[in-house]
Coordinates of C-alpha atoms and ligand atoms in Angstrom, one line a residue:
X1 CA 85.1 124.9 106.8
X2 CA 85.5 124.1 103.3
X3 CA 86.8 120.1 103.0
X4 CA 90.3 120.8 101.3
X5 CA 91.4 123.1 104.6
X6 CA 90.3 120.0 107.1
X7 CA 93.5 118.9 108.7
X8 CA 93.8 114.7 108.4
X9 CA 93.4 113.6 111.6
X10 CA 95.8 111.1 111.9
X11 CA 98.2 109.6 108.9
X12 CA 99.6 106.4 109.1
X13 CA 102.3 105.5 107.0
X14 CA 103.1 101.5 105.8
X15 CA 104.9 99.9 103.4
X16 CA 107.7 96.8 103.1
X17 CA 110.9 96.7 105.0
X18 CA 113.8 98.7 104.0
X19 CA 111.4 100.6 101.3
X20 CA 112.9 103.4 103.0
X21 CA 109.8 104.5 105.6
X22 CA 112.5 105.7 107.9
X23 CA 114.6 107.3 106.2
X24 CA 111.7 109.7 104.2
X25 CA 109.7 110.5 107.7
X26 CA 113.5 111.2 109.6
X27 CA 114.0 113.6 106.2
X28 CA 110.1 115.2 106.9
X29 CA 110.6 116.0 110.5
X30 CA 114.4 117.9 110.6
X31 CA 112.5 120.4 108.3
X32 CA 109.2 120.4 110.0
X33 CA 109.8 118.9 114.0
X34 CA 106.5 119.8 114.9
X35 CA 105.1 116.5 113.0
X36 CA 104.7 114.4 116.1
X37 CA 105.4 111.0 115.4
X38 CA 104.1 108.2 117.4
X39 CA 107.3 105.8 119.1
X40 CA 106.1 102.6 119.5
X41 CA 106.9 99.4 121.7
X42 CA 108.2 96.4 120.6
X43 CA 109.7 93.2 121.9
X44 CA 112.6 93.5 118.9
X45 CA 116.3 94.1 119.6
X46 CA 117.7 97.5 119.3
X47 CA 120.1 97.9 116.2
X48 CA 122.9 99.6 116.8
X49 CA 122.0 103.2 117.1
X50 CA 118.7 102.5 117.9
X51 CA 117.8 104.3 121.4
X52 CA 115.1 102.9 124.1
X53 CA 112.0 105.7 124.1
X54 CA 113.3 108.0 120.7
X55 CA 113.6 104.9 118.0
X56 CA 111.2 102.5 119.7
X57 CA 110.6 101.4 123.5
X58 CA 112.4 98.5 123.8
X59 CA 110.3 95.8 126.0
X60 CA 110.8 91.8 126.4
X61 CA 107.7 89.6 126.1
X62 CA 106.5 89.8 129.5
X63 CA 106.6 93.2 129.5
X64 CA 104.6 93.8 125.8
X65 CA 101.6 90.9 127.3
X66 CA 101.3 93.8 130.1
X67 CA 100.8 96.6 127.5
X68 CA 98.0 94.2 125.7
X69 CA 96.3 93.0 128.8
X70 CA 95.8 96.9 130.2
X71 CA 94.8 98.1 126.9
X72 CA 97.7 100.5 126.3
X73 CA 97.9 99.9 122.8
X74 CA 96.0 101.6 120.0
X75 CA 97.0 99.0 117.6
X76 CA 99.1 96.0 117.5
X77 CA 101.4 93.6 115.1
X78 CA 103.6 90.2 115.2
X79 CA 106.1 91.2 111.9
X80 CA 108.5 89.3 111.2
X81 CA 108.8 87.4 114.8
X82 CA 108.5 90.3 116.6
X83 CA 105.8 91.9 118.4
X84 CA 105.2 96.0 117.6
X85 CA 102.5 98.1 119.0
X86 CA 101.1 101.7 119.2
X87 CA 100.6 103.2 122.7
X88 CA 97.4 104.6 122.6
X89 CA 97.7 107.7 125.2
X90 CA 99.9 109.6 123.7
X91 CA 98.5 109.6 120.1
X92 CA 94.8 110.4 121.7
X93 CA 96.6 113.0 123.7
X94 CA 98.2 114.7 120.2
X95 CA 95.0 114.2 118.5
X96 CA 93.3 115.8 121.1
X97 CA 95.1 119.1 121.0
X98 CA 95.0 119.1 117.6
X99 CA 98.5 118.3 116.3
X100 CA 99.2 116.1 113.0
X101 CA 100.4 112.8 114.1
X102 CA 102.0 110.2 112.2
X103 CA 102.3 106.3 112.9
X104 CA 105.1 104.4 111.1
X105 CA 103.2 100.8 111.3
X106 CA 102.9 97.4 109.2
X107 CA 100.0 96.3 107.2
X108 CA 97.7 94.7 109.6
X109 CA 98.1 97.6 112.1
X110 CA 97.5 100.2 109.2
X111 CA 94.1 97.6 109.2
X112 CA 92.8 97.6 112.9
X113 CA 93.8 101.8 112.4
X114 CA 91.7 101.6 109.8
X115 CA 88.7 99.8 111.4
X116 CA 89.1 101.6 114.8
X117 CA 89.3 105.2 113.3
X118 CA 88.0 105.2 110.1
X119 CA 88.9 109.1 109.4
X120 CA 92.4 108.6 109.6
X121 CA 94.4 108.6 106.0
X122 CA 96.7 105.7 104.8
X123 CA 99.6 106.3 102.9
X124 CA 101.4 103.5 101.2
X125 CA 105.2 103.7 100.5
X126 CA 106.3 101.6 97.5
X127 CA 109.3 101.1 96.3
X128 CA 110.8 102.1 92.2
X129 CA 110.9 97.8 91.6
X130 CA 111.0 94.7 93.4
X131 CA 114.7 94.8 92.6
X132 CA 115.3 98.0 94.6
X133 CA 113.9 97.0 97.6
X134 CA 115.8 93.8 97.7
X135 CA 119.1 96.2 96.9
X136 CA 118.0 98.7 99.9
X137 CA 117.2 96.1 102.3
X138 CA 120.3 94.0 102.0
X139 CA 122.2 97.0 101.6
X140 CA 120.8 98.4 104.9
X141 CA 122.9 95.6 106.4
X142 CA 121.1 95.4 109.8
X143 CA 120.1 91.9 109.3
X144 CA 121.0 88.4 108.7
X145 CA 119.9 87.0 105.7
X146 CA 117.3 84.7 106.9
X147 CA 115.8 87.7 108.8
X148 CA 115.8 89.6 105.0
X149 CA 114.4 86.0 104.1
X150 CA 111.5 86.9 106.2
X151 CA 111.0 90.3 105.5
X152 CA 110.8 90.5 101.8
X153 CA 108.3 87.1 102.3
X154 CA 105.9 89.9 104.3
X155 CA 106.9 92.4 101.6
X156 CA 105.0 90.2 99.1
X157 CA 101.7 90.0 100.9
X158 CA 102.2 94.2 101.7
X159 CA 103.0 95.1 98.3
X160 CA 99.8 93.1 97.3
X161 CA 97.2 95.6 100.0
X162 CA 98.4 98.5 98.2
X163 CA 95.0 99.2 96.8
X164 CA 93.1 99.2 100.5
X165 CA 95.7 102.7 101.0
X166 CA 93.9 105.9 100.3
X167 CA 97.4 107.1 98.5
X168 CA 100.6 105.2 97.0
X169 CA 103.7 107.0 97.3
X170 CA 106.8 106.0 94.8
X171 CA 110.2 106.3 97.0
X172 CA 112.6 107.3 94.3
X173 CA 113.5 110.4 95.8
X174 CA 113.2 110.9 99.7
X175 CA 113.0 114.5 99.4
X176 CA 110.2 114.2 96.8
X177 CA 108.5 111.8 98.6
X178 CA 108.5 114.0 102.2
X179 CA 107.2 117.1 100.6
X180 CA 104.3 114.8 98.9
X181 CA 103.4 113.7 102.8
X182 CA 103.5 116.9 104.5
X183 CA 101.0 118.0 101.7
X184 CA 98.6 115.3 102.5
X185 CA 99.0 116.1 106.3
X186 CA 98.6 119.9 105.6
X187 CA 101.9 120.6 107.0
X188 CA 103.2 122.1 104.1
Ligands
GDP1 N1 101.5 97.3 113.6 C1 102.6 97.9 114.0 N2 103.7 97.9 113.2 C2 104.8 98.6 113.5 C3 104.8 99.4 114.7 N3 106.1 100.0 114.8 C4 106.8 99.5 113.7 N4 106.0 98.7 113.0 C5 106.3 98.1 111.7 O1 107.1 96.9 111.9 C6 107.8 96.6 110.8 C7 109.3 96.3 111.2 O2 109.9 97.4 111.8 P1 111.4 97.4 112.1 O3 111.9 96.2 112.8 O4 111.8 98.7 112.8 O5 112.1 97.3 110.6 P2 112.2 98.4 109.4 O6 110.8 99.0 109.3 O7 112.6 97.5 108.3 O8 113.2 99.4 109.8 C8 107.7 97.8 109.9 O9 106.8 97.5 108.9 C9 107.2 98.9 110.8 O10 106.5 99.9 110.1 C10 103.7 99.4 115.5 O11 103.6 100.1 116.5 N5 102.6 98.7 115.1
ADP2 N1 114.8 107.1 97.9 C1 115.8 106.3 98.2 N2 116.8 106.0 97.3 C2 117.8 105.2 97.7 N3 118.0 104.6 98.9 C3 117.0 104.8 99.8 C4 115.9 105.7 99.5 N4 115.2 105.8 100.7 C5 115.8 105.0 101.6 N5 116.9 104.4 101.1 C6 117.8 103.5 101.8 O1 117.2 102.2 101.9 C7 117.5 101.6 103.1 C8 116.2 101.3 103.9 O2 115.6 102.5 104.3 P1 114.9 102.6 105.7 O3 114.4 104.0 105.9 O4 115.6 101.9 106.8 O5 113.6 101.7 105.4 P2 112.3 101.2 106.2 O6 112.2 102.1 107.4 O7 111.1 101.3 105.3 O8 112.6 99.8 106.6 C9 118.4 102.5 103.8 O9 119.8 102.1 103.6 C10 118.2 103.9 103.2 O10 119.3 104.7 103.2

């Protein structure tokens, strides 16, 4: 099979809070539902709108130790005083039927992907400027400022790995910037 047919296995998909990772993968799958993306667990509090088992699993502390201690998680993060994992079965399960899968994850769990399956592709999402990320993520307005504090303090060290990524994506346009990931996962 020649090497530019070879669906990616797996594609995970960082970048800073409130760059607009969301919104452009929420864009990428009403045109194309059969992208499987991965719903992880995390010990965070639902934002309003935000549903247990289709946005994340919502689990307390006690509950996301268990998930480490049985080994249930591919991949896993503190961010921003919160805890955020990948549950492994159901990504091997995808991969193993040969489906593209997707995993909307921070920077260290885009590393311990990168170390524990080392043919999967990283894509970074970057933002136009500094400024505009500030501008989306207060504009968002689903946090208090200290928690923005926080975030754009982990945006700094994120924006700084962008060159361990295979490929930067710019978000000025959402559209744009979907069409340019389901080419690298050979959707479209
Ligand atoms: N390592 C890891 N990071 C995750 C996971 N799920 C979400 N994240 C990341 O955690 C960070 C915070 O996510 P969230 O609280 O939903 O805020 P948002 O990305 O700004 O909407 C983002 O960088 C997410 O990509 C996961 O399963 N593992
Ligand atoms: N290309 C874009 N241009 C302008 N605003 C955007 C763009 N992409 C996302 N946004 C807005 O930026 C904010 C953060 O987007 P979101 O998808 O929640 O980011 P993330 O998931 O990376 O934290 C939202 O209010 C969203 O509507």
């Amino acid at each position: 099979m020649a090497a530019h047919s070879a669906r990616p296995r797996l594609t995970v998909l960082s970048g800073p809070s409130g760059v607009g990772k969301s919104t452009v993968v929420a864009h990428m799958r009403k045109e194309h539902p059969e992208v499987w993306l991965s719903v992880s667990a995390t010990t965070r509090r639902p934002r309003p709108g935000e549903r247990d088992g289709v946005h994340y699993f919502f689990v307390d502390d006690g509950e996301f130790d268990k998930l480490i201690a049985n080994g249930e998680l591919l991949e896993w993060a503190e961010f921003a005083g919160n805890r955020y994992g990948t549950p492994r079965e159901a990504v091997m399960d995808r991969l193993g039927v040969g489906e593209p899968v997707l995993l909307e994850i921070d920077l260290q769990g885009a590393r311990q992907i990168r170390e524990s399956m080392p043919e999967a592709q990283l894509v970074f999402l970057a933002p136009p400027s500094w400024e505009e990320l500030v501008r989306r993520l207060t504009g968002r307005g689903t946090e208090a400022p200290e928690v923005i504090e926080r975030r754009l303090e982990a945006a700094r060290t994120e924006l700084a790995a962008e060159s361990e990524f295979d490929t930067t994506l710019v978000n000025t346009s959402v559209e744009d910037v979907a069409n340019e990931l389901l080419a690298l996962m050979r959707v479209a």
